[in-house]
XYZ file of C-alpha atoms in Angstrom:
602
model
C 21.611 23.519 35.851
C 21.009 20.907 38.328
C 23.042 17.197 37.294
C 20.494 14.763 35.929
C 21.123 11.485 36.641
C 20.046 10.435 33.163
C 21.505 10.105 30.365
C 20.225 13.496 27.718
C 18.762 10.380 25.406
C 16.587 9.638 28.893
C 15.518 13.255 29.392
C 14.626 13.195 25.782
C 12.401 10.675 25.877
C 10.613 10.787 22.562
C 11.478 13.989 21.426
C 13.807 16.003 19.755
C 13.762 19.046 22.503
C 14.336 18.657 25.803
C 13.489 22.288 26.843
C 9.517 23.010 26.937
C 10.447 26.914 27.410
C 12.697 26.655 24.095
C 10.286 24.527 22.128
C 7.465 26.458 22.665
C 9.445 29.472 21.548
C 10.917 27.728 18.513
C 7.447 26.603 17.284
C 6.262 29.851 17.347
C 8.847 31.286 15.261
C 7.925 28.504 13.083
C 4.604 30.016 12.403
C 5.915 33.257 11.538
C 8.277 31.645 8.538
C 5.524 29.280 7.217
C 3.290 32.491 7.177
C 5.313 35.945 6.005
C 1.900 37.987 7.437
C 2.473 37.448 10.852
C 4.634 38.590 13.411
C 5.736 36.905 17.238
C 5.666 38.568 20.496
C 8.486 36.594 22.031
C 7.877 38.528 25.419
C 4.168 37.224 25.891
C 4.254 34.796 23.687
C 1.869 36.312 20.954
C 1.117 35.438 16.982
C -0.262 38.602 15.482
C -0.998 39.583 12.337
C 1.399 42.245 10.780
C -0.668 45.841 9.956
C 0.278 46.017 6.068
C -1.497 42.642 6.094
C -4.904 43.527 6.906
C -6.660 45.292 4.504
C -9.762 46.158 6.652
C -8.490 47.285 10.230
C -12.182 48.717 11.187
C -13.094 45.027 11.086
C -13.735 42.969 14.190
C -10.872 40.743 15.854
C -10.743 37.625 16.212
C -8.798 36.128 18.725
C -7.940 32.881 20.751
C -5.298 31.390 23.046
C -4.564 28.640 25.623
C -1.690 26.464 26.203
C 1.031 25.431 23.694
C 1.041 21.879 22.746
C -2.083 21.606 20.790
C -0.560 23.157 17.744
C -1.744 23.943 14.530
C -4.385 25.210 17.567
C -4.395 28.021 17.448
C -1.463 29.591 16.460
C -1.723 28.639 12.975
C -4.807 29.639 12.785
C -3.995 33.163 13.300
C -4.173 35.248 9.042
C -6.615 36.117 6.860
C -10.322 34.846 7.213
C -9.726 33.169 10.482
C -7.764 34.636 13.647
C -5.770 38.634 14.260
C -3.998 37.095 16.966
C -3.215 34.020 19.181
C -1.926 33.635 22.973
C 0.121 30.972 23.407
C 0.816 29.777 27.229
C 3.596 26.792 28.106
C 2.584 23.488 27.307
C -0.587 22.582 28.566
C -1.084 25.697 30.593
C -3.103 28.853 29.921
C -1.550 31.947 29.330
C -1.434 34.364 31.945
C -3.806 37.389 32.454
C -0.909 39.903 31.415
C -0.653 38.090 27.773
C -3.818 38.322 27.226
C -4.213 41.864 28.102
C -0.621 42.816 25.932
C -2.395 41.004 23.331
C -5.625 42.988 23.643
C -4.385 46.398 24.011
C -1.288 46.251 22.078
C -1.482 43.493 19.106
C -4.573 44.228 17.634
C -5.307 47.470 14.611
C -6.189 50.380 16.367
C -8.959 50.831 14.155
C -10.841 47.670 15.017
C -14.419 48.061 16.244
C -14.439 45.124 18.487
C -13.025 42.547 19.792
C -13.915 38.714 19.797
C -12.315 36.140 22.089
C -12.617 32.179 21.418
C -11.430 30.565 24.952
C -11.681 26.756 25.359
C -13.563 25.592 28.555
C -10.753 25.093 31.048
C -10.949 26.808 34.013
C -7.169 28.718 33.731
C -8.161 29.701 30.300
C -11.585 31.115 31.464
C -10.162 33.022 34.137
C -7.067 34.526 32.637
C -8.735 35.548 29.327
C -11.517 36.378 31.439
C -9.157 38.502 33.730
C -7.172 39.958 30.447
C -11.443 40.539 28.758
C -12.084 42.951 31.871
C -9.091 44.577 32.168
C -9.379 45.476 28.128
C -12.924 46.546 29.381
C -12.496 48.587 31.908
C -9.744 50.251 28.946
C -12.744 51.172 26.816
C -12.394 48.625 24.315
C -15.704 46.475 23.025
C -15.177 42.460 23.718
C -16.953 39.502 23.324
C -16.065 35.843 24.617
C -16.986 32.465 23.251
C -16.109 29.642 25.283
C -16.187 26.288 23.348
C -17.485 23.141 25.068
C -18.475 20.823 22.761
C -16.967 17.342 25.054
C -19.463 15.089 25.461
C -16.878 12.232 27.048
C -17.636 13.739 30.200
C -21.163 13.321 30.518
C -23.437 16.075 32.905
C -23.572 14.159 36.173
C -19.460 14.608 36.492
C -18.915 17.378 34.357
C -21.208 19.410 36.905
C -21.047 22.970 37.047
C -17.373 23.123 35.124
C -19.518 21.892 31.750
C -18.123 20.520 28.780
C -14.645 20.517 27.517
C -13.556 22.404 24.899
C -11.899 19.921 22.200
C -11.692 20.264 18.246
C -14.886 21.742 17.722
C -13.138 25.198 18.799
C -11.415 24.684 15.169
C -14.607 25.238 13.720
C -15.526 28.252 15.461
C -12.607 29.759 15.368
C -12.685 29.469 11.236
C -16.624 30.324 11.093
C -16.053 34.113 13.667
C -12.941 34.922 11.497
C -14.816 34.387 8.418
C -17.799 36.209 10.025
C -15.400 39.105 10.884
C -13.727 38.837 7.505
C -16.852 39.899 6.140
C -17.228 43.031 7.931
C -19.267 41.716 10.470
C -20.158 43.105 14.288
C -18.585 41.843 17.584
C -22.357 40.771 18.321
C -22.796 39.115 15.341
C -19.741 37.476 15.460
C -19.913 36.547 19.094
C -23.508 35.021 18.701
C -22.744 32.861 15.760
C -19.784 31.499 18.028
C -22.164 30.260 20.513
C -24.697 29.285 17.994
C -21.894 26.900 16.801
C -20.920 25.821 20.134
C -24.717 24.962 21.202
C -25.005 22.952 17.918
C -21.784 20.761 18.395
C -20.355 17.588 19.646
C -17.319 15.902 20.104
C -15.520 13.179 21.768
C -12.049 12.025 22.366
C -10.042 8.108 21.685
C -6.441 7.410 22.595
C -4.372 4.475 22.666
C -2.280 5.940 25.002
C -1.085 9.501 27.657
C 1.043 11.995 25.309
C 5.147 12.784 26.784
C 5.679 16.567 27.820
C 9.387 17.750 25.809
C 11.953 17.462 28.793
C 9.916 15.169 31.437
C 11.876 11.883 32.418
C 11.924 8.433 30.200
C 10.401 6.862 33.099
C 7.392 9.250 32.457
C 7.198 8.045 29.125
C 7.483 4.477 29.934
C 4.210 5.200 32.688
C 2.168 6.950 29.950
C 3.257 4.235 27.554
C 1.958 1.877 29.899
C -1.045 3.371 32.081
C -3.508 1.984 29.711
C -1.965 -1.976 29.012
C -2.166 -3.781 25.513
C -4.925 -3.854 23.230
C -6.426 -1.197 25.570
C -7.917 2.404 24.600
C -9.556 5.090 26.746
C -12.484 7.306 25.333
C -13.168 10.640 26.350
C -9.698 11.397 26.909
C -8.832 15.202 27.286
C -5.905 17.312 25.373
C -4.348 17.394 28.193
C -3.727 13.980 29.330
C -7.017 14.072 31.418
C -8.144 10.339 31.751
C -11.176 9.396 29.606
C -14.390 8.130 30.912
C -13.648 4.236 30.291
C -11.320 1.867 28.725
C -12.556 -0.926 26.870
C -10.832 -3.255 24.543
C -12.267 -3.315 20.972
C -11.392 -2.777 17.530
C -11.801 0.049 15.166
C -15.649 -0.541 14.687
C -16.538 -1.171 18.116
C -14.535 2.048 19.338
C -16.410 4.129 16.601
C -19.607 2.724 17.332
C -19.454 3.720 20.960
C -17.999 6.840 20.340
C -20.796 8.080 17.921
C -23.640 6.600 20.527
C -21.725 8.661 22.960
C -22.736 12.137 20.477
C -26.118 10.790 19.326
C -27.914 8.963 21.081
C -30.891 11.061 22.307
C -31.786 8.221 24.778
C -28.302 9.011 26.606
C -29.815 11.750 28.610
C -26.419 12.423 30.368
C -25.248 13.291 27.108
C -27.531 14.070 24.341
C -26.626 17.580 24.809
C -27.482 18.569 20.959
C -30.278 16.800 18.898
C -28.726 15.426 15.546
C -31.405 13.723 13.284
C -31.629 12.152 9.755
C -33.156 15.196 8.254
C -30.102 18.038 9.901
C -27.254 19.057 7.629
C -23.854 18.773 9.017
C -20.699 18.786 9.232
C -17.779 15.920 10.218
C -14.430 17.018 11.654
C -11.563 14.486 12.671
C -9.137 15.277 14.087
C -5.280 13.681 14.873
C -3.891 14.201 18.293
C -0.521 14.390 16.649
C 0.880 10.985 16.898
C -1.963 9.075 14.721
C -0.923 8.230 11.302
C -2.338 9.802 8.147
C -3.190 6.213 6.867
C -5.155 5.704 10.093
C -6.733 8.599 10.407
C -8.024 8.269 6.954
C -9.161 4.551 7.951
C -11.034 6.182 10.652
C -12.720 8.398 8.345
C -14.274 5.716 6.483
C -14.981 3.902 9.167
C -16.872 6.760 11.221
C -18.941 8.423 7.603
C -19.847 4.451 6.819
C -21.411 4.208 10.515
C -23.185 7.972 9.984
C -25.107 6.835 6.993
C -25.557 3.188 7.932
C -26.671 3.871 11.911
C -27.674 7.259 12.085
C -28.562 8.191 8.392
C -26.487 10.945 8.433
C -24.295 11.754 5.323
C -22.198 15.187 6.003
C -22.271 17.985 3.844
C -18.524 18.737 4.663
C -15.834 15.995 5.983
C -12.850 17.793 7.128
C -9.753 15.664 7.967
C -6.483 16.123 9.632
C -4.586 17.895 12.773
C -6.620 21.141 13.928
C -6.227 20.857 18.038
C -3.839 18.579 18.700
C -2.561 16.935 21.742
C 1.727 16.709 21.339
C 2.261 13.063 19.970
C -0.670 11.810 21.354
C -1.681 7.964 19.455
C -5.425 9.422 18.956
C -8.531 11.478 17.664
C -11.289 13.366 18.239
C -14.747 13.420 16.385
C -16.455 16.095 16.033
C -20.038 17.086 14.538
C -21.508 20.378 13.940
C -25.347 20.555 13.274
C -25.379 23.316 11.058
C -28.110 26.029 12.363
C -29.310 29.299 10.901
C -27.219 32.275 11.708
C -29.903 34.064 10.669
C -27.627 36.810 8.664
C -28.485 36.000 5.529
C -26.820 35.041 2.050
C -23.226 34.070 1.940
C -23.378 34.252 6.026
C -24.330 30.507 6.487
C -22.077 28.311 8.478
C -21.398 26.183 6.068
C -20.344 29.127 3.939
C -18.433 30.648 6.341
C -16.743 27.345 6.761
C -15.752 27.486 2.880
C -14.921 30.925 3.004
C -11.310 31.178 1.986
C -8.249 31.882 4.669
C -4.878 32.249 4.355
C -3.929 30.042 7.676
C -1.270 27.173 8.133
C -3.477 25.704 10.188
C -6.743 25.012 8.243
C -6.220 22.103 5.844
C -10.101 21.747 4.047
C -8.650 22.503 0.797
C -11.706 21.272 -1.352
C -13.743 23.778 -2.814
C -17.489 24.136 -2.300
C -18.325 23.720 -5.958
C -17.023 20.042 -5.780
C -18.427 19.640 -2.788
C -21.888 20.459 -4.070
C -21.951 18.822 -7.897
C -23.673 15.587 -8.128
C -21.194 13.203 -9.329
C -22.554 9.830 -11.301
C -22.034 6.077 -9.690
C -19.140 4.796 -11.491
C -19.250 1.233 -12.166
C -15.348 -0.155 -12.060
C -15.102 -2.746 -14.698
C -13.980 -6.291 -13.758
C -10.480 -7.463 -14.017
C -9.499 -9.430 -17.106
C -6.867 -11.272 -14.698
C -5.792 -13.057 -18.600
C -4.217 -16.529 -16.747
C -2.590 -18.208 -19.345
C -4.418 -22.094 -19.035
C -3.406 -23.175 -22.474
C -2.760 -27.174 -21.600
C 0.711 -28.723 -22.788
C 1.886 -32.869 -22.657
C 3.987 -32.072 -19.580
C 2.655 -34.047 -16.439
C 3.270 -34.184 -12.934
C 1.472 -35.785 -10.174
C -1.257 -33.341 -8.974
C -1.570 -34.799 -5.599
C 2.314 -34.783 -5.470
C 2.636 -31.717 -6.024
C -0.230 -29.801 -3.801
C 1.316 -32.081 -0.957
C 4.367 -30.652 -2.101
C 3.605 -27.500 -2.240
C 1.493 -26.803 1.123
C 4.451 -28.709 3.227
C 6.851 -25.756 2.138
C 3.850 -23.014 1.899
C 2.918 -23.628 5.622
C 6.474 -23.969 6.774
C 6.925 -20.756 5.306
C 3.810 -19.133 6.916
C 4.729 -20.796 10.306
C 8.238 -18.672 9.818
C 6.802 -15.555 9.354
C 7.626 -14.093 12.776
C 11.368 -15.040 12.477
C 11.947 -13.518 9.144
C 9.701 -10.523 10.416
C 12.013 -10.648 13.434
C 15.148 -10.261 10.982
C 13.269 -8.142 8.373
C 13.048 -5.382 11.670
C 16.495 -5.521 12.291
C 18.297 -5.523 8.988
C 15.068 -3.708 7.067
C 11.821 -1.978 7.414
C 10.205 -5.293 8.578
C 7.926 -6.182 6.224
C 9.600 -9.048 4.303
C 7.163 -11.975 6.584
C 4.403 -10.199 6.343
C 4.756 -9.997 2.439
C 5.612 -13.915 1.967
C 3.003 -14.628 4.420
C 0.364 -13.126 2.424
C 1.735 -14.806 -0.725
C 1.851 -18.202 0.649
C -1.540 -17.618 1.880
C -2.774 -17.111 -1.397
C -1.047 -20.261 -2.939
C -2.734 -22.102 -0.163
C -6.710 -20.676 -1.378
C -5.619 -21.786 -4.916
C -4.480 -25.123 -4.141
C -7.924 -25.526 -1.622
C -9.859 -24.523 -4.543
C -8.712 -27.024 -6.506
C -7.283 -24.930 -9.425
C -3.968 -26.600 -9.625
C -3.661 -29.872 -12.444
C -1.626 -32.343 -13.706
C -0.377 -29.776 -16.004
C 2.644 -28.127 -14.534
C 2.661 -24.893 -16.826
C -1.347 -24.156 -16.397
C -0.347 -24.553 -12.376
C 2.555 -21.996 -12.876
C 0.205 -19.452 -14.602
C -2.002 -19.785 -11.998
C 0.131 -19.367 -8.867
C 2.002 -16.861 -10.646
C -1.040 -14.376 -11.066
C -1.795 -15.192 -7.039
C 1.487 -13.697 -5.865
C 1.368 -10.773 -8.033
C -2.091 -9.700 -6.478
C -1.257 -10.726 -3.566
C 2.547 -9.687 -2.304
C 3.834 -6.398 -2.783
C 7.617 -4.626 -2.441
C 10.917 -6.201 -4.068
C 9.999 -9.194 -3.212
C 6.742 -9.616 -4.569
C 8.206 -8.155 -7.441
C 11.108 -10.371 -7.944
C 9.118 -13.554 -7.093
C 6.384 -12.486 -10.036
C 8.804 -12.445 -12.747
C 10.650 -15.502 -11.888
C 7.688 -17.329 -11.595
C 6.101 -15.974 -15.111
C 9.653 -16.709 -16.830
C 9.431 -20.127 -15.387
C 5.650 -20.783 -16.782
C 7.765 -19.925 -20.151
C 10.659 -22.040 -19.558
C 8.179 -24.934 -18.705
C 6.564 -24.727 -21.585
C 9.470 -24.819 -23.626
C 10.139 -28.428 -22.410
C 6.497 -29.078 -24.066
C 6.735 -32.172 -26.321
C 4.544 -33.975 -29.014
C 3.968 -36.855 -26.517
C 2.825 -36.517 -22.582
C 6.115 -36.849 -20.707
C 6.208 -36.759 -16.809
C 8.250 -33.943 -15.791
C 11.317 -34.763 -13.737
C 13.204 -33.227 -11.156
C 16.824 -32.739 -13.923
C 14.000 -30.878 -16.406
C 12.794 -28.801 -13.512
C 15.875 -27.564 -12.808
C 16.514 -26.542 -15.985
C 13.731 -24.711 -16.554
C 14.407 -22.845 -12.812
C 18.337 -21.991 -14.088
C 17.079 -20.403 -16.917
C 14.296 -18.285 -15.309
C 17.326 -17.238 -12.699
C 18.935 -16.062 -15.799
C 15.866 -14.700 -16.756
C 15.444 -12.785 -13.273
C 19.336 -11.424 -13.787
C 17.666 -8.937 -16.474
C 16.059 -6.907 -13.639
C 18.317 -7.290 -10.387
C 21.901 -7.031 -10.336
C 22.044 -9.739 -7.661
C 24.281 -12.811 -6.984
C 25.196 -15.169 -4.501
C 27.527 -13.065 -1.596
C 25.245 -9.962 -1.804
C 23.068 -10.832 0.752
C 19.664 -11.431 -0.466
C 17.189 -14.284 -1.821
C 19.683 -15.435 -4.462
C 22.165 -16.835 -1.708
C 18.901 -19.488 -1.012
C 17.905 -19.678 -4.941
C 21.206 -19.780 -6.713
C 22.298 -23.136 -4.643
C 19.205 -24.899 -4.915
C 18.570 -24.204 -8.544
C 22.061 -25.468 -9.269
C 22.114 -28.281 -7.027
C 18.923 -29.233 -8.644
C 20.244 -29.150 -12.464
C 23.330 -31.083 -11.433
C 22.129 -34.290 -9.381
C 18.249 -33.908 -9.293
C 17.753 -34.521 -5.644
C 15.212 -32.058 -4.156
C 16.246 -32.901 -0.936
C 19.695 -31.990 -1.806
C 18.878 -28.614 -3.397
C 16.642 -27.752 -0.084
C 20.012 -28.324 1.946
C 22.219 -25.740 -0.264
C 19.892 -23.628 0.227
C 19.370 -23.571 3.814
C 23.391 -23.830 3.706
C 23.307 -20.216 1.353
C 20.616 -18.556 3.942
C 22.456 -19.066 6.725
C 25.715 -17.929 4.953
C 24.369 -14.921 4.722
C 24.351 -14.317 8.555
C 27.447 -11.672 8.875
C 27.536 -10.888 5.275
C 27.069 -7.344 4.632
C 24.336 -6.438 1.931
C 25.423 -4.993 -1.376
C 21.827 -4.574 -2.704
C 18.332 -4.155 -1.153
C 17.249 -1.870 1.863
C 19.257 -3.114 4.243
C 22.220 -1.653 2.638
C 20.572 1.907 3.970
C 20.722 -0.040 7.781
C 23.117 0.970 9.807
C 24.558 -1.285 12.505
C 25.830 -4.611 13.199
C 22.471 -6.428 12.792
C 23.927 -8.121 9.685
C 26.381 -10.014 11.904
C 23.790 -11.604 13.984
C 20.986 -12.655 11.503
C 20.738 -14.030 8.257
C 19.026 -12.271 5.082
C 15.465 -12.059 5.506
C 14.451 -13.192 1.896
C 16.909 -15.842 1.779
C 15.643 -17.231 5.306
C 11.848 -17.452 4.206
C 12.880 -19.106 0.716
C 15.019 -21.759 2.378
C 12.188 -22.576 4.526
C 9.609 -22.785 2.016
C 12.488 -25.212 -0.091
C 13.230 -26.911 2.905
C 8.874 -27.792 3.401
C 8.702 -28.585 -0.211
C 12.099 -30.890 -0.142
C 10.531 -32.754 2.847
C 7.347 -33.828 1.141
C 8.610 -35.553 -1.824
């Protein structure tokens, strides 16, 4: 092999094979253990069901292909109820003719009375499973071919006489002909219920961003990264990297909402290719390119069935979620929509049974039964929240314009430090520490601005106290609800028969002994590298001399002794690295500041 003048983390790029040929290969044996049924034709490239597996061989194949790089399409989709077999080009390139016709003539029962071919509208797929369909022909063998194009990103002006892409939507006819065959259907049955599907669907692409081909160059990826520019994403983009048909800058919303006009709108006349309307049954698909989260994806599900019934007045009988036809690691996903028609076979033949029908495929993931699907379920009303804030008044006093002054000079100095400890949190943790004080402080700050907090220091406490426990999450939300509901207690302890003004000495004792109280639940002390290095030296300052400003200072002195400390406890003792050595402890950092804001009001 040639000498690459990068370095093999480079020519890696973003993956964890640097060898298309090898991952390819690799991912189809990867089928073939997640499924025991099905065999791999390493030679051509070919999933296949084993023989012993199929207890009908008389019954009609199904079968499907294109380029690798789109798995769990389609390879996954090859078992029981769905696909016999699946050919499987290099990445984003059809197979050739000769796998297709190895696959036809040599993969496939003997027995089977016909032969049904699902080919995605891309011109090398078209013409090599075409070439493979004739030669199989001209063999004697009965085939069909459905070729999916259900994109309507590319509208009829440009798509011309190519047509429409084929995107997720093959998913669904590739589960609906293998049920169809399943069933003991005929190649013309099957074969005309695949284009029945096709005529009835639509489907359109989002991505934030070009996928990275396994072994291309890190300045590749650093080009695709960067084609589309911040805060940018393209619609209509293809599973192949094809551009989309614009880029606009929007949020979540705005992208659905121009990505459903795209599908229905019936006054688009470049694309209202199938008529969808309030009184059709249907069927919603979304699909992950690869590289979208689960938690996003499943945002964009509610975002894109909430815009159905509110715009369109559409409320899917099915709404199937997850990777189908993916695109690598590409940061996007497809909706698609499926108007379900007549097939006109009869009972237990519809689409949308076919679509339930069961299948014993790695790559189908609508695991919901119909009967759930179909039972009227009740409107639930959730009962409110007894949030039980302990108000009961004591003779304690403090200054309640003191203390809100007080208390917002260390809250928004906290806030305004958010991207520093965020910065720290990234490089020591999993980066969420400013984000989660943030959102407490921010909730202090609504109390305080409604006016909830009084002269009566343990009533304040309560209060503030049930605020950060709905409002910050993780160990440190955690940590900072029990000391603050141990120091409500420790407050009211100093209670008396007479009002008496709380002072700074009686404050501190109450603090020492909720830190005493907080040592029941975290093994932490000052030198282990986390909040308690900022709340150890200013509760003890405080209890010694009473001087808030004082207190602030040891603790801003304990943060920043934590810079080259190494953790004992916390998340960051998982971190590897030196990042210890050049930033202080996250927690620590955003306490000291809020202590320091507090410290310089009073």
């Amino acid at each position: 092999m040639a000498a690459d003048p990068l370095t093999p983390l480079a020519r890696l790029a973003k993956h964890y094979l640097d060898d298309p040929t090898s991952a390819v290969l690799l991912g189809l044996r990867g089928v073939t253990l997640t499924n025991p049924s099905l065999l791999l034709d390493e030679t051509n490239k070919i999933i296949y069901r084993h023989p012993s597996s199929i207890a009908s061989p008389q019954n009609v194949s199904v079968v499907c292909g294109g380029g690798s790089g789109h798995e769990p399409g389609f390879s996954a989709f090859v078992g029981q109820g769905a696909l016999t077999a699946c050919v499987a080009g290099t990445i984003f390139a059809s197979p050739s003719a000769q796998q297709v016709r190895a696959c036809l003539s040599n993969r496939l029962p003997v027995e089977t009375q016909g032969i049904v071919v699902v080919v995605t509208n891309y011109t090398g797929d078209v013409l090599n499973f075409g070439m493979g369909i004739e030669k199989a022909r001209a063999m004697g063998k009965k085939v069909e071919m459905v070729i999916v194009a259900d994109d309507v990103g590319v509208g009829r002006a440009k798509s011309g006489k190519v047509g429409r892409r084929g995107l997720s939507g093959t998913a669904l006819v590739v589960k609906i002909c293998g049920a169809l065959a399943e069933a003991g259907a005929s190649a013309e049955d099957c074969a005309t219920v695949g284009r029945l599907v096709v005529d009835n669907l639509v489907s359109v692409g989002a991505s934030l961003s070009r996928v990275h081909v396994p072994g291309r160059s890190l300045q590749d990826a650093k080009d695709e990264e960067e084609r589309l520019g911040p805060g940018l994403v393209e619609i209509g983009m293809g599973i192949h990297n094809e551009p989309g048909c614009e880029k606009v800058k929007t949020d979540l919303p705005g992208l659905v909402k121009i990505m459903l006009a795209q599908m229905l709108d019936q006054n688009d006349k470049d694309r209202a290719y199938v008529k969808i309307g309030k009184r059709d049954d249907t069927v919603l698909l979304v699909n992950n390119f690869g590289g979208t989260s689960n938690l996003e994806l499943s945002a964009v599900v509610t975002e894109i069935v909430g815009q159905l019934e509110r715009d369109y007045g559409l409320k899917p009988k099915r709404i199937i979620a997850g990777t189908f036809f993916g695109s690598l690691n590409g940061p996007g996903f497809i909706i698609s929509i499926l108007k379900l028609a007549d097939t006109g076979l009869g009972p237990e033949k519809s689409m949308l049974e076919l679509l339930d029908a069961p299948a014993q495929v790695t790559g189908w993931s609508a695991s919901v039964r119909p009967e759930t699907w179909e039972k009227e379920y009740e409107e639930i009303q959730a009962p409110a929240e007894d949030e039980k804030v302990d108000t009961r008044s004591t003779n304690l006093k403090v200054d309640p314009n003191l203390l809100e002054t007080a208390l917002k000079s260390g809250l928004e100095k906290l806030i305004a430090s958010e991207g520093e400890v965020t910065r720290y949190d990234t490089i020591v943790g999993d980066g969420d520490c400013g984000i989660g004080l943030k959102r407490g402080a921010e909730g202090i700050l609504k109390l305080l601005g409604d006016g909830q907090v009084t002269q009566d220091p343990a009533a304040a406490l309560s209060k503030i106290a049930s605020v950060v426990e709905a409002t910050m999450d993780g160990t440190s939300g955690a940590l900072y609800a029990i000391f603050l509901n141990s120091l409500t207690a420790n407050v009211r302890k100093l209670d008396s028969s007479s009002q008496t003004q709380l002072t700074p000495k009686m404050w501190g004792q109450a603090l020492d002994e909720s830190t005493k109280a907080l040592g029941k639940y975290t093994p932490a002390q000052p030198g282990d590298r986390t909040l308690m290095d900022a709340l150890v030296p200013f509760v003890d300052t405080l209890k010694d001399i009473g001087d808030t400003r004082k207190a602030a200072e040891a603790a801003k002195t304990g943060a920043e002794s934590t810079k080259g400390m190494k953790a004992s406890l916390g998340r960051s003792v998982y971190v590897g690295g030196d990042g210890h050595t050049e930033v202080p402890d996250p927690g620590a950092y955003g306490l000291s500041q809020f202590l320091t804001g507090l410290a310089e009001a009073l």
